[in-house]
mmCIF file of C-alpha atoms in Angstrom:
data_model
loop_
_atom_site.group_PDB
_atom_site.id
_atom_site.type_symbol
_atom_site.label_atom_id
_atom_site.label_comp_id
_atom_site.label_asym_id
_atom_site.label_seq_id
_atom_site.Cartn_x
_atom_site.Cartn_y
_atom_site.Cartn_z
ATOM 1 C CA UNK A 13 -50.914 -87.879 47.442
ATOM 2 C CA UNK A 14 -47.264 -88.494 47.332
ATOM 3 C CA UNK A 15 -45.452 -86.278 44.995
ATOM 4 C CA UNK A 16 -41.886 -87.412 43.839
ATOM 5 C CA UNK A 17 -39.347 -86.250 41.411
ATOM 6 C CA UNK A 18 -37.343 -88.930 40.506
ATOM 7 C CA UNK A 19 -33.522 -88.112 38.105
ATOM 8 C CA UNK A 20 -32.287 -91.004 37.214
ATOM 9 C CA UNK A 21 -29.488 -92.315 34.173
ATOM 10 C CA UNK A 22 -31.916 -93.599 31.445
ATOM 11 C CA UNK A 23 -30.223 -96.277 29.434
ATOM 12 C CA UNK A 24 -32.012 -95.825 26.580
ATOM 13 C CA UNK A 25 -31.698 -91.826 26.073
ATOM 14 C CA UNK A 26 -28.017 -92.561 27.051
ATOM 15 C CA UNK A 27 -28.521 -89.311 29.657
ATOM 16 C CA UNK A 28 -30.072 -88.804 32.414
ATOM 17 C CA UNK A 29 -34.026 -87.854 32.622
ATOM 18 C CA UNK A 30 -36.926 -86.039 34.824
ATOM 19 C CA UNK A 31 -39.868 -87.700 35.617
ATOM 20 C CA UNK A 32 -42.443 -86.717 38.120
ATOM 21 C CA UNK A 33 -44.819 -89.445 39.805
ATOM 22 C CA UNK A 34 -48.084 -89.156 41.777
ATOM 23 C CA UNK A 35 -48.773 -92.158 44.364
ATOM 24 C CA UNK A 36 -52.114 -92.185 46.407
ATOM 25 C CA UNK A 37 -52.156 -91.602 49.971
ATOM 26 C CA UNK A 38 -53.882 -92.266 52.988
ATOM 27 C CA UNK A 39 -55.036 -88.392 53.063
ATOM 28 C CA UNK A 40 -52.932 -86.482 55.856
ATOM 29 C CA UNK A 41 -55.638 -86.094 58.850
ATOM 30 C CA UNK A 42 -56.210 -89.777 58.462
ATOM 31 C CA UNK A 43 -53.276 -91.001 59.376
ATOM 32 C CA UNK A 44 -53.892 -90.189 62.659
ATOM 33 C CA UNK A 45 -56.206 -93.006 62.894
ATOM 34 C CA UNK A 46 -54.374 -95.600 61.068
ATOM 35 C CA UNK A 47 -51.228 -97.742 62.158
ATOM 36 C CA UNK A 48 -47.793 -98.064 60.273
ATOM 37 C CA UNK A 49 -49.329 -101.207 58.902
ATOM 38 C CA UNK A 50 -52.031 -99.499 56.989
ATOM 39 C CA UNK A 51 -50.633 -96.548 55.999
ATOM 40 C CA UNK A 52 -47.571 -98.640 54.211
ATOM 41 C CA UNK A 53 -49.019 -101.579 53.435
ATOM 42 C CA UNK A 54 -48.493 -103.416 49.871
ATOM 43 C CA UNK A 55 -50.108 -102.682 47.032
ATOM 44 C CA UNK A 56 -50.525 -102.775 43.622
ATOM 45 C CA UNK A 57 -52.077 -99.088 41.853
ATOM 46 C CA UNK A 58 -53.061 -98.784 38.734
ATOM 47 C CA UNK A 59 -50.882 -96.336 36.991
ATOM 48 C CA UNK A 60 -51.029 -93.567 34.094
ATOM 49 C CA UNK A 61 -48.632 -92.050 31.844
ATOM 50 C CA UNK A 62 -49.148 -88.595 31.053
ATOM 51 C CA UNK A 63 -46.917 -87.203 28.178
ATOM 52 C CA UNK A 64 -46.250 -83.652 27.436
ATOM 53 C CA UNK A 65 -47.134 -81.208 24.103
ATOM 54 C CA UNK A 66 -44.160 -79.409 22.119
ATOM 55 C CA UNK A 67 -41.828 -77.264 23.978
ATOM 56 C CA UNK A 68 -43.207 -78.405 27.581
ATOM 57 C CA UNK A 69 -41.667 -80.513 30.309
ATOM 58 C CA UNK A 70 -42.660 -82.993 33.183
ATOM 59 C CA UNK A 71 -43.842 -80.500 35.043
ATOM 60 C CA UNK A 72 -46.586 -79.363 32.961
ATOM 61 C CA UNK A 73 -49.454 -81.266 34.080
ATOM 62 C CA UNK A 74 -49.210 -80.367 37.860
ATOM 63 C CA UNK A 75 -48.734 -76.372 37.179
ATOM 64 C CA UNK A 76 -51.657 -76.186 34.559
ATOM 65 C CA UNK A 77 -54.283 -78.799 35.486
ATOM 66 C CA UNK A 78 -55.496 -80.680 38.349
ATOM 67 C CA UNK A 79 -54.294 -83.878 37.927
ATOM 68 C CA UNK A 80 -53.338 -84.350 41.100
ATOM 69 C CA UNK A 81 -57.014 -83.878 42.848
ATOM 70 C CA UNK A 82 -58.314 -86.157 39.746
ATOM 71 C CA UNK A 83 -55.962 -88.970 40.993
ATOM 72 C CA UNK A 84 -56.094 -89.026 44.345
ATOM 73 C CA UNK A 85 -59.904 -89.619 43.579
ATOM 74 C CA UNK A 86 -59.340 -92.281 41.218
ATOM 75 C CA UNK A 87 -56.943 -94.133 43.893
ATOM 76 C CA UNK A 88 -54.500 -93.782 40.734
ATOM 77 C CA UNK A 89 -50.456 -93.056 40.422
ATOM 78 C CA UNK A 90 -49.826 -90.797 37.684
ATOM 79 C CA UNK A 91 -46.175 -90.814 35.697
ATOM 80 C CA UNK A 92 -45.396 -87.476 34.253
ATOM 81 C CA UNK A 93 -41.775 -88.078 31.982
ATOM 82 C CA UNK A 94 -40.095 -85.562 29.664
ATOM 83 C CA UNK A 95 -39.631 -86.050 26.190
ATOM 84 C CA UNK A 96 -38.123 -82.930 24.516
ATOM 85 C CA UNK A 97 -39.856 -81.789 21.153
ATOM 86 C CA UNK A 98 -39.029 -85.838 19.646
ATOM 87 C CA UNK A 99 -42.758 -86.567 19.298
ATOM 88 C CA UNK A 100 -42.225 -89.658 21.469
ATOM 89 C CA UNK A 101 -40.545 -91.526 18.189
ATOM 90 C CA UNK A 102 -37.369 -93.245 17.522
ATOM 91 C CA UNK A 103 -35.810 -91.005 16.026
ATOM 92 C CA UNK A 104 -33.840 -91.603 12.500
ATOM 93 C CA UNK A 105 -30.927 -88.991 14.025
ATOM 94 C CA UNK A 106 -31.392 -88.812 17.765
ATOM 95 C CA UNK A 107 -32.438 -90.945 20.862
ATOM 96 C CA UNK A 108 -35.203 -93.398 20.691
ATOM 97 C CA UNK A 109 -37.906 -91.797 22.393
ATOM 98 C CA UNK A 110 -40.682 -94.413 21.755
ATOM 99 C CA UNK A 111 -38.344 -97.605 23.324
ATOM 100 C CA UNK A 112 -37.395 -94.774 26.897
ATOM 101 C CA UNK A 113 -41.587 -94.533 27.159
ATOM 102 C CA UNK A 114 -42.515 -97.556 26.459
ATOM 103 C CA UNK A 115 -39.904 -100.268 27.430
ATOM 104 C CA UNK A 116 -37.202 -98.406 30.407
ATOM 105 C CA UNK A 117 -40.298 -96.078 31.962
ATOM 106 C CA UNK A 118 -42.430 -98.561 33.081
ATOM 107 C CA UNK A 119 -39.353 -100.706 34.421
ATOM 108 C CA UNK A 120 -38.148 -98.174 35.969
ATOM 109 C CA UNK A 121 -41.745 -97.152 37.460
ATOM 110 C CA UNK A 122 -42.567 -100.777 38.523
ATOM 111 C CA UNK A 123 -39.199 -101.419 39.958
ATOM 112 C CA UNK A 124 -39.445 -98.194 42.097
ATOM 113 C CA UNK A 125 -42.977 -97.579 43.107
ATOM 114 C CA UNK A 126 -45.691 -99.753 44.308
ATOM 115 C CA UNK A 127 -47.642 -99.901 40.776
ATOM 116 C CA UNK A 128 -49.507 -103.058 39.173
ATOM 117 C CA UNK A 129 -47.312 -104.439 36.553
ATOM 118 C CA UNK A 130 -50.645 -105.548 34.264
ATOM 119 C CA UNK A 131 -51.282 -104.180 31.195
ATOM 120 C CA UNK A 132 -54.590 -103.773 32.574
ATOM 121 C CA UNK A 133 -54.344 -101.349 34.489
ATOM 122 C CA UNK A 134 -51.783 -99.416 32.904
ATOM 123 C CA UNK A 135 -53.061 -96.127 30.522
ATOM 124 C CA UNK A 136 -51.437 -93.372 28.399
ATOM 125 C CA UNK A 137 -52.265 -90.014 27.599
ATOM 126 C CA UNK A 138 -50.983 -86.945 26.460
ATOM 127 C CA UNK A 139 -52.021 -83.479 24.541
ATOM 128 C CA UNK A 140 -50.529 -82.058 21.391
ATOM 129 C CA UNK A 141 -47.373 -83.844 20.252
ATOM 130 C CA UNK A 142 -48.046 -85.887 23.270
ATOM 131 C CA UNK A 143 -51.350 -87.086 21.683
ATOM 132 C CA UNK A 144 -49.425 -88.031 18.761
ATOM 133 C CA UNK A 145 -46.634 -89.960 21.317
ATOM 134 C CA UNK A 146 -49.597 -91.384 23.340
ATOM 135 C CA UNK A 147 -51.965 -92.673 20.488
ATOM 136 C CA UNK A 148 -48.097 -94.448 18.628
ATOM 137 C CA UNK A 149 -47.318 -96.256 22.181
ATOM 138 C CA UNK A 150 -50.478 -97.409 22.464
ATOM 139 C CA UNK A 151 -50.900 -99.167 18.807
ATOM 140 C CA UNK A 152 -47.441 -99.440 18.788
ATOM 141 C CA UNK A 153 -47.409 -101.711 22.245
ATOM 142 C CA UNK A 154 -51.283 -102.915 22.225
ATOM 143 C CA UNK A 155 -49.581 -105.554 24.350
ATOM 144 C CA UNK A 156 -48.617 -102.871 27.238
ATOM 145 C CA UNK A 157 -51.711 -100.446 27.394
ATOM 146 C CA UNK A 158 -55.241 -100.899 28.454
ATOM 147 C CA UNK A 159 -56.033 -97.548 26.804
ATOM 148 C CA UNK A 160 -54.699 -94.473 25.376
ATOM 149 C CA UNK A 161 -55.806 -90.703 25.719
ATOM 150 C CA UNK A 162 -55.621 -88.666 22.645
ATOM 151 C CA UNK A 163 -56.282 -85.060 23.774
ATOM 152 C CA UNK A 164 -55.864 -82.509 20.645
ATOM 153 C CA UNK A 165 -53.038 -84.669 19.153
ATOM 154 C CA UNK A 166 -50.866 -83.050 16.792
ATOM 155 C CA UNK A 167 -51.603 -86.673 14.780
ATOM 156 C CA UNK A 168 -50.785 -85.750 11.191
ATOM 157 C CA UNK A 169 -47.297 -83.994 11.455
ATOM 158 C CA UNK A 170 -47.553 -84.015 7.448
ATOM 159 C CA UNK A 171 -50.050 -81.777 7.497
ATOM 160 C CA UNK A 172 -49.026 -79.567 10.188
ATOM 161 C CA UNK A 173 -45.686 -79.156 9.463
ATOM 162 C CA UNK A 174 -46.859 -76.122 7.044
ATOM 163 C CA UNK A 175 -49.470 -74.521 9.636
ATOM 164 C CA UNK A 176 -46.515 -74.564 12.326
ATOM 165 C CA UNK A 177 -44.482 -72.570 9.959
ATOM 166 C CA UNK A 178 -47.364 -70.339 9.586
ATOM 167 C CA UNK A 179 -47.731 -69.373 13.120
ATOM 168 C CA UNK A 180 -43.687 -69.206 13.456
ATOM 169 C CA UNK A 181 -42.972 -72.715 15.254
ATOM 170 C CA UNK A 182 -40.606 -73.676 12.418
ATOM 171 C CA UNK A 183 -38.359 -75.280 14.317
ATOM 172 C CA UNK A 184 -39.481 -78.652 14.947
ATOM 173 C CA UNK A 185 -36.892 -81.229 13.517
ATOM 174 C CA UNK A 186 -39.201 -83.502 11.477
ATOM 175 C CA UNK A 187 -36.070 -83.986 9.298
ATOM 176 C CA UNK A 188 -34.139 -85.680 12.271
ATOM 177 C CA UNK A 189 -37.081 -87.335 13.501
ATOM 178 C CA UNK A 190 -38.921 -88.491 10.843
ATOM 179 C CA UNK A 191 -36.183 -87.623 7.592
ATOM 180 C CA UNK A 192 -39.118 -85.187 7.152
ATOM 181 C CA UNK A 193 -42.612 -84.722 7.474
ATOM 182 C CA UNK A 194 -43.247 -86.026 4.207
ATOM 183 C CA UNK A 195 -42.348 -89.366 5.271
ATOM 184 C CA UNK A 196 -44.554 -89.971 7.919
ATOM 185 C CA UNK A 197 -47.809 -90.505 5.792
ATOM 186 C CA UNK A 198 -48.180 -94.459 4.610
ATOM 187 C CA UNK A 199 -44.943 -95.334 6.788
ATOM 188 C CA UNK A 200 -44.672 -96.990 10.193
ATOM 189 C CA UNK A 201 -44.820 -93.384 11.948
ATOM 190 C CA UNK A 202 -48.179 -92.847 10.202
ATOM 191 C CA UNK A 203 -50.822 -93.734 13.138
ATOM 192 C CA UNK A 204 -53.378 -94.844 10.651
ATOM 193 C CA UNK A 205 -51.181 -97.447 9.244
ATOM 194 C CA UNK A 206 -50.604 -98.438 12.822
ATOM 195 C CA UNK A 207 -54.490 -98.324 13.909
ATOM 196 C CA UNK A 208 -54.690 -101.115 10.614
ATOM 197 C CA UNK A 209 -51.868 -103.229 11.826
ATOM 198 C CA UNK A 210 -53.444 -102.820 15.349
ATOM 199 C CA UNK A 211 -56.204 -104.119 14.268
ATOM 200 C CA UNK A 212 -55.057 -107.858 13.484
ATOM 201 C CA UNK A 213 -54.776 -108.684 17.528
ATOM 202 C CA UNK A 214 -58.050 -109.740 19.120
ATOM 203 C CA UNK A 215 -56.620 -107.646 21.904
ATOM 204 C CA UNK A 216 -56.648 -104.205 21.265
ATOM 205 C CA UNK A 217 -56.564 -100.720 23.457
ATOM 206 C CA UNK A 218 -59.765 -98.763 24.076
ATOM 207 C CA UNK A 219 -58.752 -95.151 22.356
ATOM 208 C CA UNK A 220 -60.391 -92.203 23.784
ATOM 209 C CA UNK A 221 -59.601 -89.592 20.869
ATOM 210 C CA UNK A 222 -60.744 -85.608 21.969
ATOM 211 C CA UNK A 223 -60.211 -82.581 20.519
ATOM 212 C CA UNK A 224 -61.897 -79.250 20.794
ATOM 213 C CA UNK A 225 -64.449 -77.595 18.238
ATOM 214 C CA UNK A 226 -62.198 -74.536 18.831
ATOM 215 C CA UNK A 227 -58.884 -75.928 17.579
ATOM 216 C CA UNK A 228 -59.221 -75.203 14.000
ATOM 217 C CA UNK A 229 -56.058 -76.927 13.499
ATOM 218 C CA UNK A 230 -56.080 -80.378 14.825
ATOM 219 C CA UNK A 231 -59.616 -80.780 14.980
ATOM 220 C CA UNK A 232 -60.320 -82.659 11.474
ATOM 221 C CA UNK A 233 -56.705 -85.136 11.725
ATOM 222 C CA UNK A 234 -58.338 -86.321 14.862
ATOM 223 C CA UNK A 235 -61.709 -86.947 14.266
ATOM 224 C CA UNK A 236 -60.008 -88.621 11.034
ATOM 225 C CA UNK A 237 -58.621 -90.871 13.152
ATOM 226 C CA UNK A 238 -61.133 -91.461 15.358
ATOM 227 C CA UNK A 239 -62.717 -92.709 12.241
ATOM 228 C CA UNK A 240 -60.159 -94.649 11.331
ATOM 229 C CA UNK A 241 -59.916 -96.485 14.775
ATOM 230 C CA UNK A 242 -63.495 -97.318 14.885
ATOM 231 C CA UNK A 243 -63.160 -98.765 11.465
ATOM 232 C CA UNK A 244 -60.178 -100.892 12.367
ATOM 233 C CA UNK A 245 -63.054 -102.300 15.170
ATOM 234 C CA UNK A 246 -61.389 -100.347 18.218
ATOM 235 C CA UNK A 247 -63.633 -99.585 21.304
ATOM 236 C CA UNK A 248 -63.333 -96.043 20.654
ATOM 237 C CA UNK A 249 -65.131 -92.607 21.327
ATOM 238 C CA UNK A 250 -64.684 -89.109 20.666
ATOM 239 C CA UNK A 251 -64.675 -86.598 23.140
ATOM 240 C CA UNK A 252 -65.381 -82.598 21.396
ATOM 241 C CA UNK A 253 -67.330 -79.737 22.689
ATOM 242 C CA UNK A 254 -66.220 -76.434 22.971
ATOM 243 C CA UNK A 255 -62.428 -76.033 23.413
ATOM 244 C CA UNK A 256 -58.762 -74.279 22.441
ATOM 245 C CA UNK A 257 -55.667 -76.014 21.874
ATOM 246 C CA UNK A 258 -54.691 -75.487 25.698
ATOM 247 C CA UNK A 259 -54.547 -76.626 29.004
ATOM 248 C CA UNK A 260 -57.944 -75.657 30.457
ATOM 249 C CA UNK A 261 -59.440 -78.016 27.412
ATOM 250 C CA UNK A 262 -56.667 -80.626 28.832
ATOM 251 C CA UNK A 263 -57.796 -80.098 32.237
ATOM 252 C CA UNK A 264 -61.152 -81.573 31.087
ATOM 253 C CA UNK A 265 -59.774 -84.204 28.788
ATOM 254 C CA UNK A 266 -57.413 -85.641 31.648
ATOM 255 C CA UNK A 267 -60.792 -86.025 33.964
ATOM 256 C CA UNK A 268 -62.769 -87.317 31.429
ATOM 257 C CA UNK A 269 -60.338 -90.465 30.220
ATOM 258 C CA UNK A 270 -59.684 -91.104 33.820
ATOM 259 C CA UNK A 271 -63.338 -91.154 34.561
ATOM 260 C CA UNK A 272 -63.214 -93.549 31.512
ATOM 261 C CA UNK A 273 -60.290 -95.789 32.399
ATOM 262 C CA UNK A 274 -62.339 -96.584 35.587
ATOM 263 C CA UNK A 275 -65.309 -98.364 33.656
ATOM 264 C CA UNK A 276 -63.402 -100.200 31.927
#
């Protein structure tokens, strides 16, 4: 696999941003056997954009999983942005989060790297907060995303503004985000309201909503909305079993939707 980090100015975010990208390979021994010709030639990879939980970075997914192995199997380029603790939203006081990952990323991406420019081959994912972020971009752009990856998402930020403060993470802005968690439910930040616009375009993402039996927290919001999507007539599924709200349950999650994402 090729492994960049890319810095570039982000237009949107009016700064400039980290993003780390995955490309398949010819593996190195092979080369040996292969001319110029083969090992650059054109082509067009499918590509997948893996967002980060609260208080993590772009780097996340290649120190704590094994994403990389995972792609390089698939034959699929993996985008790994930052996007601070702003739940992947436009924010009412802040930067617009939601336009950087879903309009100026992929530009930027399919300008840059040698990744297909359909919207069918072309996933999201993300744990935590980036559940949340990953589930909004991909009912909020049905147009841009084959399928989304919901892994533990931190989906009702109503109700878990109060069990944050609880554990001592009181620090999340949903005030400058949001103008409070209390505004999110019934408004266009609310993902079920989103799943039931969603649902009026024949062509919809397939939503692969997990979320371990473990994580006493987020487990009901997300099988909530699992419900909710398969009501709305997604192609859904839930993925459970035994897990924490942490990376060795995301480890499993990533392989699993990318195992998915090939069948489809």
């Amino acid at each position: 696999m090729i492994l960049c980090h890319c810095n570039f100015y982000s237009k949107t975010l009016n700064n400039h941003v980290d993003v780390n990208v995955l490309i398949p390979s010819i593996p190195d021994n092979d080369c040996f056997f292969h001319s110029l010709d083969e090992v650059y030639k054109e082509r067009k990879i499918p590509v997948l954009y893996l967002l980060h939980g609260a208080l993590d970075d772009y780097t996340m997914w290649l120190r704590h999983t094994n994403i990389e192995r995972y792609a390089e199997e698939a034959g699929m380029a993996v985008v790994m942005p930052s996007g601070q603790n702003g739940f992947y939203s436009n924010a009412v006081y802040g930067l617009n989060y939601f336009d950087y990952i879903t309009e100026e990323l992929p530009r930027f991406v399919e300008y840059t790297f040698p990744v297909s420019h359909d919207r069918e081959n072309r996933y999201i994912a993300g744990p935590s907060m980036g559940g949340y972020g990953a589930s909004k971009c991909g009912l909020g752009r049905p147009d841009r995303y084959r399928a989304f990856g919901d892994f533990s998402g931190a989906v009702d930020p109503q109700k878990l503004e109060p069990l944050m403060v609880q554990m001592g993470f009181g620090f999340f802005r949903y005030d400058l985000i949001f103008g409070g968690s209390d505004k999110v439910t019934g408004s266009k930040d609310d993902l079920k309201v989103m799943a039931e616009k969603c649902s009026e375009y024949s062509e919809k993402p397939y939503a692969f909503v997990a979320c371990g039996k473990d994580d006493t927290n987020n487990y009901s919001m997300n099988y909530k909305l699992y419900e909710k999507l398969k009501s709305c007539g997604f192609e859904t599924e839930f993925f459970g079993g035994n897990g924490l709200h942490d990376w060795e349950y995301w480890d499993k999650c990533v392989k699993e939707f990318i195992k998915v994402t090939k069948s489809l």
